[in-house]
Structure formats: C-alpha cells, structure tokens
XYZ file of C-alpha atoms in Angstrom:
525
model
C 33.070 -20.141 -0.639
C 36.874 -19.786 -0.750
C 38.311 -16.311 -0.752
C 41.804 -18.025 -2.903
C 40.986 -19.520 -6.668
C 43.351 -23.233 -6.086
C 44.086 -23.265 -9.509
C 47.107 -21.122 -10.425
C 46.580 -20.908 -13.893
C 43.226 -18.778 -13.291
C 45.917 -15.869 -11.978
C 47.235 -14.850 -15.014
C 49.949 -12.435 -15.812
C 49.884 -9.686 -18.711
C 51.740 -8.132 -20.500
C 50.658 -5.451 -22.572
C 51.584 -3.404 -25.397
C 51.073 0.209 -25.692
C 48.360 0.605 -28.072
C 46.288 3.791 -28.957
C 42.822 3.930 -28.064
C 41.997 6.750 -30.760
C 39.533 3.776 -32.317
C 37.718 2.611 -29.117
C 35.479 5.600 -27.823
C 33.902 6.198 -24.581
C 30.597 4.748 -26.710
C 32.100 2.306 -27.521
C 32.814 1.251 -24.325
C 29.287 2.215 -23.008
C 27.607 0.581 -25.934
C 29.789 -2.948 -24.461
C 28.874 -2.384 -21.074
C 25.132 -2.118 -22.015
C 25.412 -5.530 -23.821
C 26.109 -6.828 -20.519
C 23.203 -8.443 -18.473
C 21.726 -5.604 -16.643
C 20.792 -5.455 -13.222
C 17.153 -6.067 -13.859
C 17.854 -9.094 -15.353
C 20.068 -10.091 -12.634
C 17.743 -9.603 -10.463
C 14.341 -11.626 -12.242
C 17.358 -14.054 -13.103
C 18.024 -14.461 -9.237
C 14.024 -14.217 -8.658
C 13.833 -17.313 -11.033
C 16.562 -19.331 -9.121
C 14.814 -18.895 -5.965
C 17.840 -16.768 -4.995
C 20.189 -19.325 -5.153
C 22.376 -17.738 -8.326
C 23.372 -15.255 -5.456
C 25.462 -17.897 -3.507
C 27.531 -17.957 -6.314
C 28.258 -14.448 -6.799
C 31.352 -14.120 -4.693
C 33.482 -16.828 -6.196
C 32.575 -15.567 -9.571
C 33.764 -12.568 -8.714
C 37.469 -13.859 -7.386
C 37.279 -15.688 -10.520
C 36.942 -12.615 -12.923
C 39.731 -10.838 -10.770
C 42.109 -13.438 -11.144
C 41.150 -13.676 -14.796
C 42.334 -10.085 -15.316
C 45.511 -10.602 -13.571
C 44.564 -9.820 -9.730
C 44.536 -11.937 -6.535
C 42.348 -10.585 -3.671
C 44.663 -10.149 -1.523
C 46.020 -7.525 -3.559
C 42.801 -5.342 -2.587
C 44.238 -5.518 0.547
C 46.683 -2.469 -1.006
C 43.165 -0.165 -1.659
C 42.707 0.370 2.272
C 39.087 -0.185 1.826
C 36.261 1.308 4.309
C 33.297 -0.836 3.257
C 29.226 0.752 3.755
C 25.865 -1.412 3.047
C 22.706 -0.745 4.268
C 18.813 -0.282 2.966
C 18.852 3.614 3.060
C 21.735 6.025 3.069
C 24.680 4.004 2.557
C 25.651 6.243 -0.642
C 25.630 9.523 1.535
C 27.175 8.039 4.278
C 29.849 7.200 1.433
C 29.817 10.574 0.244
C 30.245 12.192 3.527
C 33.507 9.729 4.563
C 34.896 10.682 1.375
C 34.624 14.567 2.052
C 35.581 13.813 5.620
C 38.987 12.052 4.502
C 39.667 14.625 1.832
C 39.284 17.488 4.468
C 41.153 15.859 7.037
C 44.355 14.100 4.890
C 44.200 16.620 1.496
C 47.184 14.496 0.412
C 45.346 11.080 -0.060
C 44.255 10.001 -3.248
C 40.663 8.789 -2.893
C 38.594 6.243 -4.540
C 34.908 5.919 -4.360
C 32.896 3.456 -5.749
C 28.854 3.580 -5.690
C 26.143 2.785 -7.803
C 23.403 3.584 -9.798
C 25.009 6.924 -11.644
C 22.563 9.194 -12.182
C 23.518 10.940 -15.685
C 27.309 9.553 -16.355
C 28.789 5.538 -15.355
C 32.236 7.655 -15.049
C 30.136 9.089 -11.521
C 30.992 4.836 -10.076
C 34.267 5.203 -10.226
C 36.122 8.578 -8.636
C 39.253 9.986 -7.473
C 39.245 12.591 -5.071
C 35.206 13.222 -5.370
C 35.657 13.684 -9.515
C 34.428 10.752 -11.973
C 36.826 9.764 -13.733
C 37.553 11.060 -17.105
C 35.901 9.694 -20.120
C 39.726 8.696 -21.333
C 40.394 6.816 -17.909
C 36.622 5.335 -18.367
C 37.798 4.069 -21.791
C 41.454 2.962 -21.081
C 40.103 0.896 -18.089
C 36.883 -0.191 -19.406
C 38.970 -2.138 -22.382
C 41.850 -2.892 -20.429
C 39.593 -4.745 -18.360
C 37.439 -6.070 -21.106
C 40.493 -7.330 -23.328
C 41.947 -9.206 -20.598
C 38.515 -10.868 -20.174
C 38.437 -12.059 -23.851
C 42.031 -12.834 -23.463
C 41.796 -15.523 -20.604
C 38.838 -17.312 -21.094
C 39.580 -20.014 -18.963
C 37.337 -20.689 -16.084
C 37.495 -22.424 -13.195
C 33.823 -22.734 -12.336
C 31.993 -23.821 -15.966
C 29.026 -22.180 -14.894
C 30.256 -18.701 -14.519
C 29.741 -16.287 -17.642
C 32.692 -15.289 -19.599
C 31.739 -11.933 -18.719
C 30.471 -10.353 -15.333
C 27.108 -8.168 -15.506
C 26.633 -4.759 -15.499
C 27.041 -4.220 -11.735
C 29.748 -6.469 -11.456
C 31.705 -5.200 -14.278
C 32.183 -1.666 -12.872
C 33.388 -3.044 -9.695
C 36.016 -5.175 -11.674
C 36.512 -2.122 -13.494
C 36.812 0.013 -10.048
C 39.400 -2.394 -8.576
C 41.568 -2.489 -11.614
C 41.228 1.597 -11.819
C 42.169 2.140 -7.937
C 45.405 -0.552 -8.126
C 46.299 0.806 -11.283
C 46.207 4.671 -10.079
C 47.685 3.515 -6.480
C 45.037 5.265 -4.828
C 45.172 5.602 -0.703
C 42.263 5.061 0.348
C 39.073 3.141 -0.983
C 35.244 3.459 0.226
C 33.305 0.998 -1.351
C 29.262 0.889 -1.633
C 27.790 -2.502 -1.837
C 25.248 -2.961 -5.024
C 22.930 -4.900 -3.425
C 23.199 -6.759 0.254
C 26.024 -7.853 1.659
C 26.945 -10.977 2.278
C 27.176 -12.459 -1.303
C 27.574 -9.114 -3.199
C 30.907 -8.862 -5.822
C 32.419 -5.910 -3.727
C 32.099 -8.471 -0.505
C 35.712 -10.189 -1.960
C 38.335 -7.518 0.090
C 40.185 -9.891 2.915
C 40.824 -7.220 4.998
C 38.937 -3.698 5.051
C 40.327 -1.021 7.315
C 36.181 -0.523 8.869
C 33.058 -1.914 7.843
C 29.385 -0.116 8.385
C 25.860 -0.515 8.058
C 23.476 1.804 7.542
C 19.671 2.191 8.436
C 17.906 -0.661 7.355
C 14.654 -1.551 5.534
C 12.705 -4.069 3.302
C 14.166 -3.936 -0.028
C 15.113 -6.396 -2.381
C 13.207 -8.760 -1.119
C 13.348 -11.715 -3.574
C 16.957 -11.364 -3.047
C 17.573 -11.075 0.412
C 14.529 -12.062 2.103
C 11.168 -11.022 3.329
C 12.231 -9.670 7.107
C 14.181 -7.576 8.485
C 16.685 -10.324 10.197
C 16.873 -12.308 7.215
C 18.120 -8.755 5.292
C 20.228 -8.058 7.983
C 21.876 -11.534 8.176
C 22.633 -10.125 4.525
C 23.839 -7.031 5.497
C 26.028 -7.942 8.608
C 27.979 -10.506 5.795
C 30.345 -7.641 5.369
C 31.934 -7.803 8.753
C 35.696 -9.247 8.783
C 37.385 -10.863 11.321
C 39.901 -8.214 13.019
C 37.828 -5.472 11.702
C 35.567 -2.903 13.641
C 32.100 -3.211 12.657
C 29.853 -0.325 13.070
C 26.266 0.345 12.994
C 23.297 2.547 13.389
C 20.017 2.213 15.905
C 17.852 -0.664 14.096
C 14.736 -2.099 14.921
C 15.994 -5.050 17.633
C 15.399 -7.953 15.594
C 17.659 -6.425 12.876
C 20.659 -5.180 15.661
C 20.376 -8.767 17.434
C 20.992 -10.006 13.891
C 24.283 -7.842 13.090
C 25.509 -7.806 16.580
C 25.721 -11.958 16.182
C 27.327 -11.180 12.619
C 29.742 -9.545 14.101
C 30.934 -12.002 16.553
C 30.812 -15.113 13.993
C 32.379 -12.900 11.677
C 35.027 -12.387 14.703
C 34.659 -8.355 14.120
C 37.181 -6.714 16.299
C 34.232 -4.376 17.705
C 31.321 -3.876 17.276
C 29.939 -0.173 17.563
C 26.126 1.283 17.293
C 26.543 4.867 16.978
C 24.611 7.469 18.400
C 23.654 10.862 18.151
C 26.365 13.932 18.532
C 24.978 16.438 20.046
C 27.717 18.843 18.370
C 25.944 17.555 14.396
C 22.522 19.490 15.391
C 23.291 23.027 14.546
C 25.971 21.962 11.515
C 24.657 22.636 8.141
C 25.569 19.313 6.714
C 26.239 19.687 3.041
C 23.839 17.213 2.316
C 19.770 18.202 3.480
C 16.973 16.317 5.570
C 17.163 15.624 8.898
C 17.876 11.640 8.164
C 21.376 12.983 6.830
C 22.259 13.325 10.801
C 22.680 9.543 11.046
C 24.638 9.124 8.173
C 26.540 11.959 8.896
C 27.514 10.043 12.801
C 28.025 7.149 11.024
C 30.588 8.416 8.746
C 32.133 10.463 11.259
C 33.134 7.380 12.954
C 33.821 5.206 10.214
C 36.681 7.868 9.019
C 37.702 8.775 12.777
C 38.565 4.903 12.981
C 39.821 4.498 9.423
C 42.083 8.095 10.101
C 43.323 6.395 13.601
C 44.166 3.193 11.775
C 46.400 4.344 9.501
C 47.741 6.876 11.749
C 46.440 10.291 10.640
C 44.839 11.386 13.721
C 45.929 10.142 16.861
C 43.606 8.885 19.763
C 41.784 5.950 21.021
C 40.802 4.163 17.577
C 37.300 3.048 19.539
C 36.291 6.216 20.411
C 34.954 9.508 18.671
C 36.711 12.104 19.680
C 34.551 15.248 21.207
C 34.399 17.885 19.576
C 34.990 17.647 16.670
C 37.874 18.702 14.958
C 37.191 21.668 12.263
C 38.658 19.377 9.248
C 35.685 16.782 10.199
C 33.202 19.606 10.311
C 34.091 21.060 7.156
C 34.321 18.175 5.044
C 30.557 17.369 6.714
C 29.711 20.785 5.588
C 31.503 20.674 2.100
C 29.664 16.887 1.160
C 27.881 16.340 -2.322
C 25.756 13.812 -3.466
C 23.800 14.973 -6.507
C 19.624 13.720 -6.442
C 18.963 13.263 -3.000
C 16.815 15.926 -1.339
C 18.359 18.397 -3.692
C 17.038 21.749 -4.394
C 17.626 22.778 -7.869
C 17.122 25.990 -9.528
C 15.637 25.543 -13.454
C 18.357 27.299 -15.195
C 16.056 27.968 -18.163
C 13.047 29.222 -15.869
C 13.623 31.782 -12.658
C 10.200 30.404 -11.382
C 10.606 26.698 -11.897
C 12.042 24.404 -9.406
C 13.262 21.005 -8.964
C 13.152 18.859 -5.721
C 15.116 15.968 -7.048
C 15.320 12.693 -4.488
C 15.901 9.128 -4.914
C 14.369 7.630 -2.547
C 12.748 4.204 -3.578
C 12.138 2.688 -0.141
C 9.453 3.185 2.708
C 12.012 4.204 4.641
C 13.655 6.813 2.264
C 10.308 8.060 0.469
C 9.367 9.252 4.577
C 12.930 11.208 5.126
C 11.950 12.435 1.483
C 8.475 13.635 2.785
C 9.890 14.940 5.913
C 12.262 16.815 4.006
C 10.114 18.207 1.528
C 7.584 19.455 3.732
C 9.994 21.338 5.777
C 9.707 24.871 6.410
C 10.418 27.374 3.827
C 10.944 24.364 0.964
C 7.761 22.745 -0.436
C 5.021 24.394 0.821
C 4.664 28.041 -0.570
C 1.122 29.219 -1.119
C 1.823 31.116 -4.203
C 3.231 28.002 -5.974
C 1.877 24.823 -8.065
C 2.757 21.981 -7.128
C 3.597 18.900 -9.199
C 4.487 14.979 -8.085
C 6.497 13.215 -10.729
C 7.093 9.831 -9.604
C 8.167 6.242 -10.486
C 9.170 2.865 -9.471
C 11.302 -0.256 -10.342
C 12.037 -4.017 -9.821
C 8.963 -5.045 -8.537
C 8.508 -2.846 -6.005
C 5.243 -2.269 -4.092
C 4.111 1.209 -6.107
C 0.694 1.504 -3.616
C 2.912 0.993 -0.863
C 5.837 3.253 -1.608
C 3.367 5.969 -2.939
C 1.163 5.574 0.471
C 4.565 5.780 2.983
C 5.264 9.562 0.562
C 1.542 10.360 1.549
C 1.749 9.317 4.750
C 4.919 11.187 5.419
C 3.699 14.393 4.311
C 0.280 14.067 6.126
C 2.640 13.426 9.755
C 4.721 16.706 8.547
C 1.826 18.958 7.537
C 0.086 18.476 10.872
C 4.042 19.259 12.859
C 4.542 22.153 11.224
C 0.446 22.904 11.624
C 0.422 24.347 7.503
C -3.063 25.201 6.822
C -2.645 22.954 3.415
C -4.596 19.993 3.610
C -1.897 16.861 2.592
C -5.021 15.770 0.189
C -4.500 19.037 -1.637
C -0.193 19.446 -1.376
C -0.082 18.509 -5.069
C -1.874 20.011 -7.881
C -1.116 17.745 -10.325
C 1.042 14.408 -10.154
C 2.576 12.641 -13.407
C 3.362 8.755 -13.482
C 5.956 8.060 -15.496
C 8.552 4.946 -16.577
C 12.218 5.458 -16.623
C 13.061 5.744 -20.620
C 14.378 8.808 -21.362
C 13.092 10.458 -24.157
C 9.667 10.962 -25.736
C 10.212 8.596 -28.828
C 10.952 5.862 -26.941
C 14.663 5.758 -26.501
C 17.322 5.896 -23.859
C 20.290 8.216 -23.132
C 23.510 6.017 -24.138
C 24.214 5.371 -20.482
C 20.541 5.225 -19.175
C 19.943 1.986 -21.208
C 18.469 -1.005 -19.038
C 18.239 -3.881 -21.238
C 15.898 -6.912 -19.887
C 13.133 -4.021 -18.890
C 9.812 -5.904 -19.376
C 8.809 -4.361 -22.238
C 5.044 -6.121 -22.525
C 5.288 -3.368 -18.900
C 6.511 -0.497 -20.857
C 4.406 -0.863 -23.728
C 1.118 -1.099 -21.694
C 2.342 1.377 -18.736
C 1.579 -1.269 -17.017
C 3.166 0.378 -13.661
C 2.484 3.931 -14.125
C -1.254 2.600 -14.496
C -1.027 0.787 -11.248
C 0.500 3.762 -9.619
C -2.130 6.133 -10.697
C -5.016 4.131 -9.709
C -3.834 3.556 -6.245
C -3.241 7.473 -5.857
C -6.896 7.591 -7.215
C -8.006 5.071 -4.127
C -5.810 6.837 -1.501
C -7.103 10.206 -2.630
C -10.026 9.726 -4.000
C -11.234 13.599 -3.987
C -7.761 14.420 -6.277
C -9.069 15.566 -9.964
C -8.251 12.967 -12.119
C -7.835 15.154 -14.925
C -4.358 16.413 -13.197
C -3.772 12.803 -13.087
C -1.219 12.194 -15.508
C 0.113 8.802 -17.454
C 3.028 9.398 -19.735
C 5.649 7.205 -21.642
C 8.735 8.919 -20.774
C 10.642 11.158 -18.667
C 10.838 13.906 -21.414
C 6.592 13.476 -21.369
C 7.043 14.238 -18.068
C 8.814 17.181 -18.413
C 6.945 18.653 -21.156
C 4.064 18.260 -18.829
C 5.691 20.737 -16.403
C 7.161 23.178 -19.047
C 3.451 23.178 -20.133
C 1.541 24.234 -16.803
C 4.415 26.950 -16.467
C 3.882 28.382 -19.935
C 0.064 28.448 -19.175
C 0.685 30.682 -15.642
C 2.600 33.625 -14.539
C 2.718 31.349 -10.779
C 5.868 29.789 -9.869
C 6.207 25.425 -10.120
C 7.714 22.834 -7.898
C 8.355 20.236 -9.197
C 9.603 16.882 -6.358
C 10.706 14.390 -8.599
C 11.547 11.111 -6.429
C 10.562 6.891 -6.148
C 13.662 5.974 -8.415
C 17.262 7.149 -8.621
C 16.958 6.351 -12.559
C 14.220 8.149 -12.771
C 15.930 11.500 -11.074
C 19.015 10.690 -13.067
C 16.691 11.078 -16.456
C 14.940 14.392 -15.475
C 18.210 15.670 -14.409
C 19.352 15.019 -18.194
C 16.000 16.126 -20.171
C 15.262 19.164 -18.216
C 18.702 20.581 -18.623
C 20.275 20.038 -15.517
C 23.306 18.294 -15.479
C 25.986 21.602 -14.520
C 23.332 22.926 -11.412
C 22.865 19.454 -10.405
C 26.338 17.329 -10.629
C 29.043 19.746 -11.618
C 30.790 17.000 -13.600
C-alpha cells in the first residue's frame, strides 16, 4: 500500500475556533468511543473476511490522518521507538519509557499501549501519567469533529470513522504533535505488519519481543507466518532488534529485516549485570524485556545524541540512570502483588497474561518463593479468557507451569491441591449485568454471555485435568463483582489469610482491579 494519500484534497487544513468544552464531558467522549466498532468485532469481522479486511488497515489509517489534517511524514517529528511482539511488548514499553525519563529528565515522553486496564486516559501518556480527563476530552473531540468535518474519502470502502483501537492511536498522534512531545514509544495493537500504528516513515528503533501463537485468525496459525507479521515493522535505515526465538520465527525476522532494508539487525542477549537488579517490574521473564529495552533506548539515546558511544553496541556496565529507571518501571496488572486495602489478610496476585507463553512466566512467577505458596493461606484461581482463545489450553499451560515450579522449588504442596477453590468468570463488570463506562465491549457474543458459555467450558476442562479437585469449590459466576463477592465470602467465613491470582485476561484484571477497590494500590492514577 502507499505510505502518501495522491489526492491532495484528503490533507485538509483547519482552522479552528476556540470553543468551550464545558458541554462535552469526558462521558461523553467515552460514551462516543464505545459506539465505535470494538475490537472484538474487528476481530470476528476480520475472522469473517478470511483476514483479508487486515490488508487494508494501513491505508485506512493514512487516510483518517490526512482527514484530520496530518500527513505521515509529520510523525516523523514524534521520534518514535516502535515494540510488537506476542508477550511482553507492553513492559518492554514501560521499561524504555522509565529508562528515557531517568536518563534525559528533560524529554517530554509519549507512550502509547493498549488495552487500559481501569481508565482509556492510561493509552495515551506524557511522562509515565495518562493524560488528564480534560486533555482526553479536548483531543478526543478535536479529533472526532474533524472526522465529521471532512468526510471525504479516498477509498469508498473505508468507514467514516476508525474503530476503537484505531481511534486512540489517531487520537495518540494528534495528542503527541499537538503537545510537541520528544520522544514517542509506540505499542502495536495487534501484529505488525498491517496494524494502524505501522504508518510512521521513519522510527528512530524498532523491536520485537518474545513471540507466541496468538491471534491466530489474524495473523496465522505458525509461528513464521506470525512472525512475517511481526518483523512488518522494520524500516529501511532503521536498526531492528530482537529477542532469542524459536529458529523458524528468527529466520523469519532476520529475512524481514533485510527486505525491509533494516540498518541492523540485533538479537539481544542476556546481561549478566540485570541478574541481581531488582527490576521494578517482577518474574524472571521481565529480564528479557528488560535487555531488550535497554538496548532499544541505548540506541534511541545514541541517535539523537544523548549518550555518546557506538550506537550498535550496549555499553557495559551500565550506567546508574539506566539502572534506576529499570528499577523505578511500572506497569500496573502484570505479576503484581497487591495488598487489599479493605482486608490486612487478603491479597491480590493480579496478571494478564492470556497466552501459553505468558500464563507459564505467570506460573513461574507465582510459585516463586515466599509469594504464592504459604501454608497458612487459601488459595483462590479467578480466571478468564477472550476472542476465541483455547480456554483448555491456556488453563493446562497455568497448570503445567506450576506443576514444573512446585517440583524446582521441591514445596511439599501437591500442584493438584495449590488452589482451594477456583472461580470462572466473564469480563462484565458488575453483578447486574453491566459494564464500567470504559470497560464496555460492544459486539461481545452475548448468546456466550448469557449461557456462560466459556466459563462452562473452562470449568469442565479444569474438572478433566484435575479430576480429584472438589467440584463444589468449582465456581461459575456472571461477573467480575460475583467473583469478588466469592472471595470476600470465604474470608468472612475464616480467620486464615486469602490469595487471590487473578490472571487469563488483561480485561478481566482491569475489572477486579475496579470492583475490589483497587485502583490507588494498583495504578496510582
């Protein structure tokens, strides 16, 4: 596809009056964006085109910037560092942002990732804060008038307005230009190679994380055909970096890289220096993405001539600023150990992870010494998953996992017996059936929800894989508040302490993290 729209009359110029946004609130502009199609829908949209609506992604999304008044060369200006992968790309985000702000305190820094987990405002920051709920609103609708404004399309089968996803990143551009931020590190939503943040000319560095089977329907069923996805991001005259991947995946992006004409192309491995830091973020699979980012900010910082030094090579050691903004990194819901502010003996293990991949760090993590196994606690599974993913699967990787780290660490509890009681739950918020304003996924198959369809399939196969578990501490509920009840309940029934590892969907996490109260331990926003 072309990265220029031919048509000059697509790039539009505006001119806009100052007008007072006292009668357009931040629900308003939530309740617009939820009228949007959803990425659920995208997806089972894309499932029904045999993945073909993705090949048109990219020019619909140069179309929507020049409708709004951009060209994309002018994202050139953002200085973007650009991360995909299967698992970890939104901590390897996190901890290049914290690098950067450590090392070059008088950058302004955007960051753009996705899903949020209790605000939207956490897409789109500036120096590690969401933006404020005035910012979202002024560039929500500065971005939605000029939409309605310029309805003129090149392309007649592009929608007059982006979906969800891609409406954020539209949104995220305009915000960054707009606030003439330094530096950008954008997350792709979902592949690579035809994804709407995939438009930038010219990034500063490009990386890919660990990858996985994910998103199948959309990117295909192997591991070469998701990394032919992946490795799309690569840019001529750009380094390209990556981390150890199964072969057929690293044959796959080292090619990428050279048709892409990459400048370099970089696998990084292990500092020896990263062992005994305490990253900010916790599990062991946070070392990777903490080397990864390490380089992708050393070679951004050497680009733009912050820290000087060969730009291809990692300087050892490590400077303090790099260590401390490793050891000063946030990134709310994955393996994250949270206190129940209401309850001194209640805690919450709050992760993610919704791959094979990431539900195995997750085990590994949680099974680590001194977290999840104590002997005078009970122990409770809350889990869920989303967009057609493989629930027997995912849930038998988590077993699996914490079978492998109960017999390393040689704990006399069985991994049959690790959980006392597990609770299958959907995503919708509360217990009568609704959604938090900025939780709402319209085009969930609601037939699904009504039936708990999922959460039925999910506790049968723990039934099968564990067939001695007592299915009375099975538990099948409609909602994340259910869920929560459930846990409030066993605690008010014992004097014993509860964990509770929540994990199999960010949306999910993002939920609890709302019902059970909390939002200021957990995100500080």
């Amino acid at each position: 596809m072309p990265w220029r729209l031919a048509p000059s009359r697509i790039l539009v110029s505006f001119r806009f009056s100052v007008r007072t946004m006292s009668t357009r609130t931040f629900n308003d502009a939530v309740d617009k964006l939820n009228s949007l199609q959803s990425n659920y829908a995208a997806i089972e949209a894309s499932r029904a085109s045999g993945g073909r609506m993705t090949q048109y992604a990219k020019h619909e999304m140069i179309e929507y910037l020049g409708r709004i008044g951009y060209s994309v060369t002018d994202l050139n200006q953002l200085n973007v560092i650009h991360v995909t992968g299967t698992k970890g790309k939104g901590s390897t985000c996190a901890f290049v942002d914290s690098i950067i702000r450590s090392t070059t305190p008088h950058r302004k820094i955007g960051l753009f990732t996705s899903p949020h987990l209790v605000s939207v405002r956490e897409r789109i920051r500036i120096n590690g804060v969401p933006i404020s709920e005035e910012d979202f609103v002024r560039f929500f609708f500065e971005v939605w008038d000029r939409l309605e404004q310029n309805d003129q399309r090149e392309y007649s089968s592009t929608p007059p307005k982006p979906m969800y996803f891609k409406f954020l990143n539209l949104m995220a551009y305009h915000a960054f230009l707009t606030l003439k931020v330094d530096t950008t590190i954008l997350e792709v939503g979902v592949g690579g190679e035809y994804d709407s943040t995939n438009i930038v000319p010219k990034p500063i560095v490009t990386g890919v994380t660990s990858l996985g089977l994910d998103h199948v329907i959309i990117l295909g069923a192997t591991l070469d055909k998701i990394a032919w996805q992946k490795g799309g991001i690569y840019k001529e005259g750009v380094p390209a970096y990556t981390v150890p991947q199964p072969p057929e995946a690293l044959e796959v992006l080292r090619s990428r890289a050279m048709e892409k004409m990459a400048s370099s192309f970089h696998v990084v491995h292990p500092i020896p220096e990263l062992s005994s830091l305490p990253l900010g973020l916790a599990g062991k699979h946070q070392l990777q993405n903490a080397t990864l980012a390490l380089h992708l900010a050393d070679t951004y910082l050497k680009a733009q001539g912050d820290v000087q030094g060969d730009i291809a090579q990692l300087t050892e050691p490590l400077n303090e600023a790099y260590m401390r903004g490793l050891r000063a990194t946030k990134w709310p819901g994955r393996c994250q150990t949270v206190p129940d502010p209401d309850d001194s003996k209640s805690t919450w293990f709050l992760d993610g992870a919704h791959t094979v991949e990431s539900l195995t760090s997750c085990a590994e993590w949680f099974v680590s010494p001194g977290l999840g196994i104590k002997p005078e606690a009970t122990r409770v599974l809350i889990f869920n998953c989303t967009h057609g993913r493989s629930g027997a699967e995912l849930l038998g990787a988590l077993q699996a996992g914490f079978k492998a780290q109960i017999q390393l660490h040689e704990s006399a509890t069985p991994a049959e017996q690790l959980f006392d009681h597990v609770i299958f739950c959907t995503n919708v918020t509360y217990s009568d059936g609704t959604f938090k304003g900025e939780f709402t996924q319209k085009g969930l198959d609601e037939k699904d929800l009504a039936q708990l369809k999922t959460q039925t399939e999910l506790a049968n196969a723990w039934k099968i894989m564990i067939p001695t578990f007592p299915e009375a501490r099975i538990h099948v509920v409609p909602s994340i508040e259910h869920a929560v009840k459930t846990v409030k309940h066993l605690r008010s029934t014992q004097d014993t302490p509860v964990d509770a590892l929540v994990t199999g969907s960010l949306l999910l996490v993002g939920g609890l993290i709302d019902v059970a109260n909390l939002t200021k331990s957990a995100l500080e926003i």
